[in-house]
mmCIF file with all atom_site columns, C-alpha atoms in Angstrom:
data_model
loop_
_atom_site.group_PDB
_atom_site.id
_atom_site.type_symbol
_atom_site.label_atom_id
_atom_site.label_alt_id
_atom_site.label_comp_id
_atom_site.label_asym_id
_atom_site.label_entity_id
_atom_site.label_seq_id
_atom_site.pdbx_PDB_ins_code
_atom_site.Cartn_x
_atom_site.Cartn_y
_atom_site.Cartn_z
_atom_site.occupancy
_atom_site.B_iso_or_equiv
_atom_site.pdbx_formal_charge
_atom_site.auth_seq_id
_atom_site.auth_comp_id
_atom_site.auth_asym_id
_atom_site.auth_atom_id
_atom_site.pdbx_PDB_model_num
ATOM 1   C CA . MET O 1 1   ? -1.888  41.787 4.183  1.00 74.00 ? 1   MET O CA 1
ATOM 2   C CA . ILE O 1 2   ? -4.306  44.606 4.355  1.00 80.00 ? 2   ILE O CA 1
ATOM 3   C CA . VAL O 1 3   ? -6.063  43.720 1.240  1.00 81.00 ? 3   VAL O CA 1
ATOM 4   C CA . ASP O 1 4   ? -6.265  39.861 2.750  1.00 80.00 ? 4   ASP O CA 1
ATOM 5   C CA . ILE O 1 5   ? -7.645  41.132 5.728  1.00 84.00 ? 5   ILE O CA 1
ATOM 6   C CA . LEU O 1 6   ? -10.485 42.943 3.837  1.00 87.00 ? 6   LEU O CA 1
ATOM 7   C CA . ASN O 1 7   ? -11.053 39.764 1.714  1.00 84.00 ? 7   ASN O CA 1
ATOM 8   C CA . VAL O 1 8   ? -11.801 37.703 4.943  1.00 86.00 ? 8   VAL O CA 1
ATOM 9   C CA . PHE O 1 9   ? -13.867 40.446 6.326  1.00 89.00 ? 9   PHE O CA 1
ATOM 10  C CA . ALA O 1 10  ? -16.055 40.773 2.845  1.00 90.00 ? 10  ALA O CA 1
ATOM 11  C CA . ILE O 1 11  ? -16.432 37.086 2.721  1.00 90.00 ? 11  ILE O CA 1
ATOM 12  C CA . ILE O 1 12  ? -17.651 37.163 6.364  1.00 89.00 ? 12  ILE O CA 1
ATOM 13  C CA . CYS O 1 13  ? -20.186 39.914 5.299  1.00 93.00 ? 13  CYS O CA 1
ATOM 14  C CA . ILE O 1 14  ? -21.218 37.988 2.179  1.00 93.00 ? 14  ILE O CA 1
ATOM 15  C CA . ALA O 1 15  ? -21.447 34.597 4.205  1.00 92.00 ? 15  ALA O CA 1
ATOM 16  C CA . MET O 1 16  ? -23.979 36.683 6.802  1.00 92.00 ? 16  MET O CA 1
ATOM 17  C CA . VAL O 1 17  ? -26.023 37.769 3.742  1.00 95.00 ? 17  VAL O CA 1
ATOM 18  C CA . VAL O 1 18  ? -26.280 34.363 2.156  1.00 94.00 ? 18  VAL O CA 1
ATOM 19  C CA . GLY O 1 19  ? -26.920 32.962 5.558  1.00 91.00 ? 19  GLY O CA 1
ATOM 20  C CA . GLN O 1 20  ? -30.034 35.393 5.731  1.00 93.00 ? 20  GLN O CA 1
ATOM 21  C CA . ILE O 1 21  ? -31.247 34.437 2.298  1.00 94.00 ? 21  ILE O CA 1
ATOM 22  C CA . VAL O 1 22  ? -30.786 30.755 2.935  1.00 92.00 ? 22  VAL O CA 1
ATOM 23  C CA . ALA O 1 23  ? -32.934 31.429 6.140  1.00 90.00 ? 23  ALA O CA 1
ATOM 24  C CA . LYS O 1 24  ? -35.763 32.935 4.075  1.00 92.00 ? 24  LYS O CA 1
ATOM 25  C CA . VAL O 1 25  ? -36.170 29.700 2.302  1.00 92.00 ? 25  VAL O CA 1
ATOM 26  C CA . LYS O 1 26  ? -36.561 27.985 5.779  1.00 87.00 ? 26  LYS O CA 1
ATOM 27  C CA . LEU O 1 27  ? -33.352 26.351 6.089  1.00 88.00 ? 27  LEU O CA 1
ATOM 28  C CA . PRO O 1 28  ? -30.734 27.223 8.735  1.00 87.00 ? 28  PRO O CA 1
ATOM 29  C CA . ALA O 1 29  ? -28.445 30.158 8.230  1.00 87.00 ? 29  ALA O CA 1
ATOM 30  C CA . ILE O 1 30  ? -25.411 28.252 8.724  1.00 85.00 ? 30  ILE O CA 1
ATOM 31  C CA . LEU O 1 31  ? -26.108 26.273 5.740  1.00 88.00 ? 31  LEU O CA 1
ATOM 32  C CA . GLY O 1 32  ? -25.361 29.763 3.823  1.00 90.00 ? 32  GLY O CA 1
ATOM 33  C CA . TRP O 1 33  ? -22.311 30.167 5.715  1.00 88.00 ? 33  TRP O CA 1
ATOM 34  C CA . LEU O 1 34  ? -20.974 27.187 4.777  1.00 88.00 ? 34  LEU O CA 1
ATOM 35  C CA . ILE O 1 35  ? -21.838 27.326 1.225  1.00 91.00 ? 35  ILE O CA 1
ATOM 36  C CA . THR O 1 36  ? -20.154 30.724 1.084  1.00 92.00 ? 36  THR O CA 1
ATOM 37  C CA . GLY O 1 37  ? -17.146 29.207 2.691  1.00 88.00 ? 37  GLY O CA 1
ATOM 38  C CA . VAL O 1 38  ? -16.887 26.430 0.235  1.00 89.00 ? 38  VAL O CA 1
ATOM 39  C CA . ILE O 1 39  ? -17.216 28.784 -2.739 1.00 91.00 ? 39  ILE O CA 1
ATOM 40  C CA . PHE O 1 40  ? -14.653 31.441 -1.569 1.00 89.00 ? 40  PHE O CA 1
ATOM 41  C CA . GLY O 1 41  ? -12.265 28.785 -0.076 1.00 84.00 ? 41  GLY O CA 1
ATOM 42  C CA . PRO O 1 42  ? -8.721  27.570 -1.413 1.00 83.00 ? 42  PRO O CA 1
ATOM 43  C CA . TYR O 1 43  ? -10.314 24.855 -3.643 1.00 83.00 ? 43  TYR O CA 1
ATOM 44  C CA . LEU O 1 44  ? -12.883 26.778 -5.528 1.00 85.00 ? 44  LEU O CA 1
ATOM 45  C CA . ALA O 1 45  ? -12.631 30.254 -6.037 1.00 84.00 ? 45  ALA O CA 1
ATOM 46  C CA . GLY O 1 46  ? -9.364  30.599 -4.433 1.00 79.00 ? 46  GLY O CA 1
ATOM 47  C CA . ILE O 1 47  ? -9.747  34.018 -2.852 1.00 83.00 ? 47  ILE O CA 1
ATOM 48  C CA . ILE O 1 48  ? -8.826  32.459 0.678  1.00 83.00 ? 48  ILE O CA 1
ATOM 49  C CA . ASP O 1 49  ? -5.702  30.814 -0.641 1.00 82.00 ? 49  ASP O CA 1
ATOM 50  C CA . MET O 1 50  ? -2.973  28.802 1.273  1.00 84.00 ? 50  MET O CA 1
ATOM 51  C CA . GLU O 1 51  ? -0.922  32.015 1.934  1.00 85.00 ? 51  GLU O CA 1
ATOM 52  C CA . ILE O 1 52  ? -3.754  33.501 3.799  1.00 85.00 ? 52  ILE O CA 1
ATOM 53  C CA . ILE O 1 53  ? -4.540  30.205 5.707  1.00 86.00 ? 53  ILE O CA 1
ATOM 54  C CA . ASN O 1 54  ? -0.952  30.201 6.860  1.00 88.00 ? 54  ASN O CA 1
ATOM 55  C CA . ALA O 1 55  ? -0.709  33.672 7.965  1.00 87.00 ? 55  ALA O CA 1
ATOM 56  C CA . GLN O 1 56  ? -0.238  34.325 11.693 1.00 91.00 ? 56  GLN O CA 1
ATOM 57  C CA . TRP O 1 57  ? -2.948  36.867 11.811 1.00 87.00 ? 57  TRP O CA 1
ATOM 58  C CA . TYR O 1 58  ? -5.500  34.398 10.180 1.00 87.00 ? 58  TYR O CA 1
ATOM 59  C CA . LYS O 1 59  ? -4.532  31.698 12.924 1.00 90.00 ? 59  LYS O CA 1
ATOM 60  C CA . ILE O 1 60  ? -5.396  33.960 15.514 1.00 91.00 ? 60  ILE O CA 1
ATOM 61  C CA . LEU O 1 61  ? -8.625  35.026 14.238 1.00 87.00 ? 61  LEU O CA 1
ATOM 62  C CA . ILE O 1 62  ? -9.603  31.335 13.813 1.00 85.00 ? 62  ILE O CA 1
ATOM 63  C CA . LYS O 1 63  ? -8.451  30.597 17.364 1.00 88.00 ? 63  LYS O CA 1
ATOM 64  C CA . LEU O 1 64  ? -10.768 33.457 18.405 1.00 88.00 ? 64  LEU O CA 1
ATOM 65  C CA . PHE O 1 65  ? -13.779 32.134 16.462 1.00 83.00 ? 65  PHE O CA 1
ATOM 66  C CA . GLU O 1 66  ? -13.038 28.525 17.854 1.00 79.00 ? 66  GLU O CA 1
ATOM 67  C CA . CYS O 1 67  ? -13.043 30.117 21.694 1.00 80.00 ? 67  CYS O CA 1
ATOM 68  C CA . PHE O 1 68  ? -16.298 32.077 20.888 1.00 80.00 ? 68  PHE O CA 1
ATOM 69  C CA . ALA O 1 69  ? -17.627 28.614 19.625 1.00 73.00 ? 69  ALA O CA 1
ATOM 70  C CA . GLY O 1 70  ? -16.453 26.707 22.757 1.00 71.00 ? 70  GLY O CA 1
ATOM 71  C CA . VAL O 1 71  ? -18.022 29.556 25.218 1.00 73.00 ? 71  VAL O CA 1
ATOM 72  C CA . MET O 1 72  ? -21.417 29.086 23.327 1.00 70.00 ? 72  MET O CA 1
ATOM 73  C CA . ILE O 1 73  ? -21.278 25.057 23.483 1.00 66.00 ? 73  ILE O CA 1
ATOM 74  C CA . GLY O 1 74  ? -20.264 25.422 27.122 1.00 67.00 ? 74  GLY O CA 1
ATOM 75  C CA . ARG O 1 75  ? -23.192 27.710 27.928 1.00 67.00 ? 75  ARG O CA 1
ATOM 76  C CA . GLU O 1 76  ? -25.541 25.311 26.537 1.00 61.00 ? 76  GLU O CA 1
ATOM 77  C CA . ILE O 1 77  ? -24.093 22.453 28.821 1.00 62.00 ? 77  ILE O CA 1
ATOM 78  C CA . ILE O 1 78  ? -25.832 23.102 32.164 1.00 60.00 ? 78  ILE O CA 1
ATOM 79  C CA . PHE O 1 79  ? -24.199 20.916 34.764 1.00 61.00 ? 79  PHE O CA 1
ATOM 80  C CA . LYS O 1 80  ? -27.281 20.753 37.211 1.00 61.00 ? 80  LYS O CA 1
ATOM 81  C CA . LYS O 1 81  ? -29.117 19.348 34.081 1.00 61.00 ? 81  LYS O CA 1
ATOM 82  C CA . LEU O 1 82  ? -26.305 17.111 33.115 1.00 63.00 ? 82  LEU O CA 1
ATOM 83  C CA . ALA O 1 83  ? -25.933 15.489 36.527 1.00 65.00 ? 83  ALA O CA 1
ATOM 84  C CA . LYS O 1 84  ? -29.883 14.370 36.560 1.00 66.00 ? 84  LYS O CA 1
ATOM 85  C CA . THR O 1 85  ? -29.586 13.043 33.214 1.00 66.00 ? 85  THR O CA 1
ATOM 86  C CA . GLY O 1 86  ? -25.793 12.570 32.789 1.00 69.00 ? 86  GLY O CA 1
ATOM 87  C CA . LYS O 1 87  ? -26.041 8.695  33.084 1.00 75.00 ? 87  LYS O CA 1
ATOM 88  C CA . GLN O 1 88  ? -28.420 8.284  29.944 1.00 78.00 ? 88  GLN O CA 1
ATOM 89  C CA . ILE O 1 89  ? -26.327 11.082 27.851 1.00 77.00 ? 89  ILE O CA 1
ATOM 90  C CA . VAL O 1 90  ? -22.956 9.130  28.793 1.00 77.00 ? 90  VAL O CA 1
ATOM 91  C CA . GLY O 1 91  ? -24.472 6.025  27.780 1.00 82.00 ? 91  GLY O CA 1
ATOM 92  C CA . ILE O 1 92  ? -26.076 7.098  24.765 1.00 82.00 ? 92  ILE O CA 1
ATOM 93  C CA . THR O 1 93  ? -22.834 8.795  23.724 1.00 81.00 ? 93  THR O CA 1
ATOM 94  C CA . PHE O 1 94  ? -20.409 5.887  24.800 1.00 83.00 ? 94  PHE O CA 1
ATOM 95  C CA . ILE O 1 95  ? -22.760 3.360  22.734 1.00 87.00 ? 95  ILE O CA 1
ATOM 96  C CA . GLN O 1 96  ? -23.069 5.658  19.680 1.00 85.00 ? 96  GLN O CA 1
ATOM 97  C CA . SER O 1 97  ? -19.297 6.432  19.468 1.00 87.00 ? 97  SER O CA 1
ATOM 98  C CA . ILE O 1 98  ? -18.160 2.812  20.170 1.00 89.00 ? 98  ILE O CA 1
ATOM 99  C CA . GLY O 1 99  ? -20.513 1.508  17.354 1.00 91.00 ? 99  GLY O CA 1
ATOM 100 C CA . THR O 1 100 ? -19.523 4.055  15.016 1.00 90.00 ? 100 THR O CA 1
ATOM 101 C CA . PHE O 1 101 ? -15.916 3.499  15.611 1.00 92.00 ? 101 PHE O CA 1
ATOM 102 C CA . LEU O 1 102 ? -15.997 -0.165 15.449 1.00 94.00 ? 102 LEU O CA 1
ATOM 103 C CA . PHE O 1 103 ? -18.230 0.225  12.252 1.00 95.00 ? 103 PHE O CA 1
ATOM 104 C CA . VAL O 1 104 ? -16.008 2.650  10.349 1.00 94.00 ? 104 VAL O CA 1
ATOM 105 C CA . SER O 1 105 ? -12.926 0.729  11.519 1.00 95.00 ? 105 SER O CA 1
ATOM 106 C CA . LEU O 1 106 ? -14.369 -2.523 10.300 1.00 96.00 ? 106 LEU O CA 1
ATOM 107 C CA . VAL O 1 107 ? -15.361 -1.133 6.666  1.00 96.00 ? 107 VAL O CA 1
ATOM 108 C CA . PHE O 1 108 ? -12.153 0.486  6.036  1.00 96.00 ? 108 PHE O CA 1
ATOM 109 C CA . GLY O 1 109 ? -10.200 -2.419 7.519  1.00 96.00 ? 109 GLY O CA 1
ATOM 110 C CA . ILE O 1 110 ? -11.877 -4.696 4.949  1.00 96.00 ? 110 ILE O CA 1
ATOM 111 C CA . VAL O 1 111 ? -11.092 -2.233 2.193  1.00 96.00 ? 111 VAL O CA 1
ATOM 112 C CA . PHE O 1 112 ? -7.445  -1.828 3.197  1.00 96.00 ? 112 PHE O CA 1
ATOM 113 C CA . PHE O 1 113 ? -6.909  -5.444 3.747  1.00 95.00 ? 113 PHE O CA 1
ATOM 114 C CA . ILE O 1 114 ? -8.144  -5.971 0.317  1.00 95.00 ? 114 ILE O CA 1
ATOM 115 C CA . GLN O 1 115 ? -5.776  -3.044 -1.127 1.00 95.00 ? 115 GLN O CA 1
ATOM 116 C CA . LYS O 1 116 ? -3.039  -3.820 1.057  1.00 94.00 ? 116 LYS O CA 1
ATOM 117 C CA . ILE O 1 117 ? -3.052  -0.953 2.788  1.00 94.00 ? 117 ILE O CA 1
ATOM 118 C CA . PRO O 1 118 ? -1.812  -1.100 6.480  1.00 94.00 ? 118 PRO O CA 1
ATOM 119 C CA . LEU O 1 119 ? -4.547  -1.950 8.575  1.00 94.00 ? 119 LEU O CA 1
ATOM 120 C CA . TYR O 1 120 ? -3.830  0.603  11.524 1.00 93.00 ? 120 TYR O CA 1
ATOM 121 C CA . LEU O 1 121 ? -5.090  3.339  9.221  1.00 95.00 ? 121 LEU O CA 1
ATOM 122 C CA . ALA O 1 122 ? -8.603  1.766  9.597  1.00 94.00 ? 122 ALA O CA 1
ATOM 123 C CA . PHE O 1 123 ? -8.485  2.566  13.287 1.00 93.00 ? 123 PHE O CA 1
ATOM 124 C CA . ILE O 1 124 ? -7.215  6.253  12.348 1.00 92.00 ? 124 ILE O CA 1
ATOM 125 C CA . PHE O 1 125 ? -10.250 6.646  10.355 1.00 92.00 ? 125 PHE O CA 1
ATOM 126 C CA . GLY O 1 126 ? -12.621 5.099  12.821 1.00 91.00 ? 126 GLY O CA 1
ATOM 127 C CA . GLY O 1 127 ? -11.303 7.954  15.282 1.00 87.00 ? 127 GLY O CA 1
ATOM 128 C CA . ILE O 1 128 ? -11.805 10.542 12.761 1.00 87.00 ? 128 ILE O CA 1
ATOM 129 C CA . ALA O 1 129 ? -15.309 9.430  12.297 1.00 86.00 ? 129 ALA O CA 1
ATOM 130 C CA . LEU O 1 130 ? -16.218 10.172 15.771 1.00 82.00 ? 130 LEU O CA 1
ATOM 131 C CA . ALA O 1 131 ? -15.655 14.050 15.297 1.00 79.00 ? 131 ALA O CA 1
ATOM 132 C CA . THR O 1 132 ? -18.640 16.052 15.404 1.00 72.00 ? 132 THR O CA 1
ATOM 133 C CA . ALA O 1 133 ? -18.940 19.625 15.375 1.00 71.00 ? 133 ALA O CA 1
ATOM 134 C CA . PRO O 1 134 ? -21.326 20.854 17.827 1.00 72.00 ? 134 PRO O CA 1
ATOM 135 C CA . ALA O 1 135 ? -21.362 24.346 16.597 1.00 71.00 ? 135 ALA O CA 1
ATOM 136 C CA . PRO O 1 136 ? -23.702 23.749 13.588 1.00 76.00 ? 136 PRO O CA 1
ATOM 137 C CA . ALA O 1 137 ? -26.283 22.007 15.935 1.00 76.00 ? 137 ALA O CA 1
ATOM 138 C CA . LEU O 1 138 ? -25.839 24.707 18.343 1.00 76.00 ? 138 LEU O CA 1
ATOM 139 C CA . SER O 1 139 ? -26.754 27.330 15.791 1.00 77.00 ? 139 SER O CA 1
ATOM 140 C CA . ILE O 1 140 ? -29.631 25.538 14.498 1.00 78.00 ? 140 ILE O CA 1
ATOM 141 C CA . VAL O 1 141 ? -30.809 25.124 18.151 1.00 79.00 ? 141 VAL O CA 1
ATOM 142 C CA . ASN O 1 142 ? -30.335 28.935 18.663 1.00 78.00 ? 142 ASN O CA 1
ATOM 143 C CA . GLU O 1 143 ? -31.945 30.006 15.407 1.00 81.00 ? 143 GLU O CA 1
ATOM 144 C CA . TYR O 1 144 ? -34.916 28.305 15.793 1.00 81.00 ? 144 TYR O CA 1
ATOM 145 C CA . HIS O 1 145 ? -35.364 28.483 19.596 1.00 84.00 ? 145 HIS O CA 1
ATOM 146 C CA . THR O 1 146 ? -35.858 24.798 20.080 1.00 82.00 ? 146 THR O CA 1
ATOM 147 C CA . ASN O 1 147 ? -36.436 23.422 23.364 1.00 82.00 ? 147 ASN O CA 1
ATOM 148 C CA . GLY O 1 148 ? -37.228 19.701 24.529 1.00 81.00 ? 148 GLY O CA 1
ATOM 149 C CA . PRO O 1 149 ? -35.766 16.514 25.269 1.00 77.00 ? 149 PRO O CA 1
ATOM 150 C CA . VAL O 1 150 ? -33.614 16.119 22.135 1.00 77.00 ? 150 VAL O CA 1
ATOM 151 C CA . THR O 1 151 ? -32.186 19.757 21.972 1.00 77.00 ? 151 THR O CA 1
ATOM 152 C CA . LYS O 1 152 ? -31.418 19.206 25.645 1.00 74.00 ? 152 LYS O CA 1
ATOM 153 C CA . THR O 1 153 ? -29.597 15.996 24.925 1.00 76.00 ? 153 THR O CA 1
ATOM 154 C CA . LEU O 1 154 ? -27.909 17.086 21.561 1.00 76.00 ? 154 LEU O CA 1
ATOM 155 C CA . ILE O 1 155 ? -25.235 19.525 22.598 1.00 73.00 ? 155 ILE O CA 1
ATOM 156 C CA . PRO O 1 156 ? -23.867 17.326 25.720 1.00 75.00 ? 156 PRO O CA 1
ATOM 157 C CA . LEU O 1 157 ? -23.982 14.424 23.365 1.00 77.00 ? 157 LEU O CA 1
ATOM 158 C CA . ALA O 1 158 ? -21.748 16.080 20.654 1.00 76.00 ? 158 ALA O CA 1
ATOM 159 C CA . ALA O 1 159 ? -19.425 17.436 23.122 1.00 73.00 ? 159 ALA O CA 1
ATOM 160 C CA . ILE O 1 160 ? -18.915 14.060 24.905 1.00 75.00 ? 160 ILE O CA 1
ATOM 161 C CA . ASP O 1 161 ? -18.544 12.348 21.766 1.00 76.00 ? 161 ASP O CA 1
ATOM 162 C CA . ASP O 1 162 ? -15.654 14.682 20.703 1.00 74.00 ? 162 ASP O CA 1
ATOM 163 C CA . VAL O 1 163 ? -14.051 13.657 23.940 1.00 73.00 ? 163 VAL O CA 1
ATOM 164 C CA . ILE O 1 164 ? -14.343 10.108 23.444 1.00 77.00 ? 164 ILE O CA 1
ATOM 165 C CA . GLY O 1 165 ? -12.914 10.467 19.819 1.00 74.00 ? 165 GLY O CA 1
ATOM 166 C CA . VAL O 1 166 ? -10.122 12.328 21.273 1.00 72.00 ? 166 VAL O CA 1
ATOM 167 C CA . VAL O 1 167 ? -9.447  9.448  23.634 1.00 74.00 ? 167 VAL O CA 1
#
């Protein structure tokens, strides 16, 4: 277990270094973190294997990281500003979410109909298509210190999009 914890810590350190290297090339650091995760994850190098992923300490660590990301995202959603532009953000998100859901469900529905796969699975894939991770967008916003109408709309849009995806 100690070796597994050290492996995870080492990979996090490597990800931070790779993120800084990627940032030197004028790309977002989160890209380096993602690349490191793919390389050292269970499906390529296999240093983080399924045994570690299923370990209770690892699950707790992931939940802590998720809470940290949630606090960062929540910090970006300022409710006074959201009250001013809320109708626009909710409208954009609703139209974008429903459009995505319908398009993905239609495409998968056609493929599943041809392949004789149950059609209800097309709606599940449509719902999955709505899932957006606001953490990468937030990371890029914070890294490049962006500010403007798109930036102010981006994080609430991603968060509300996830709510619609859950519904």
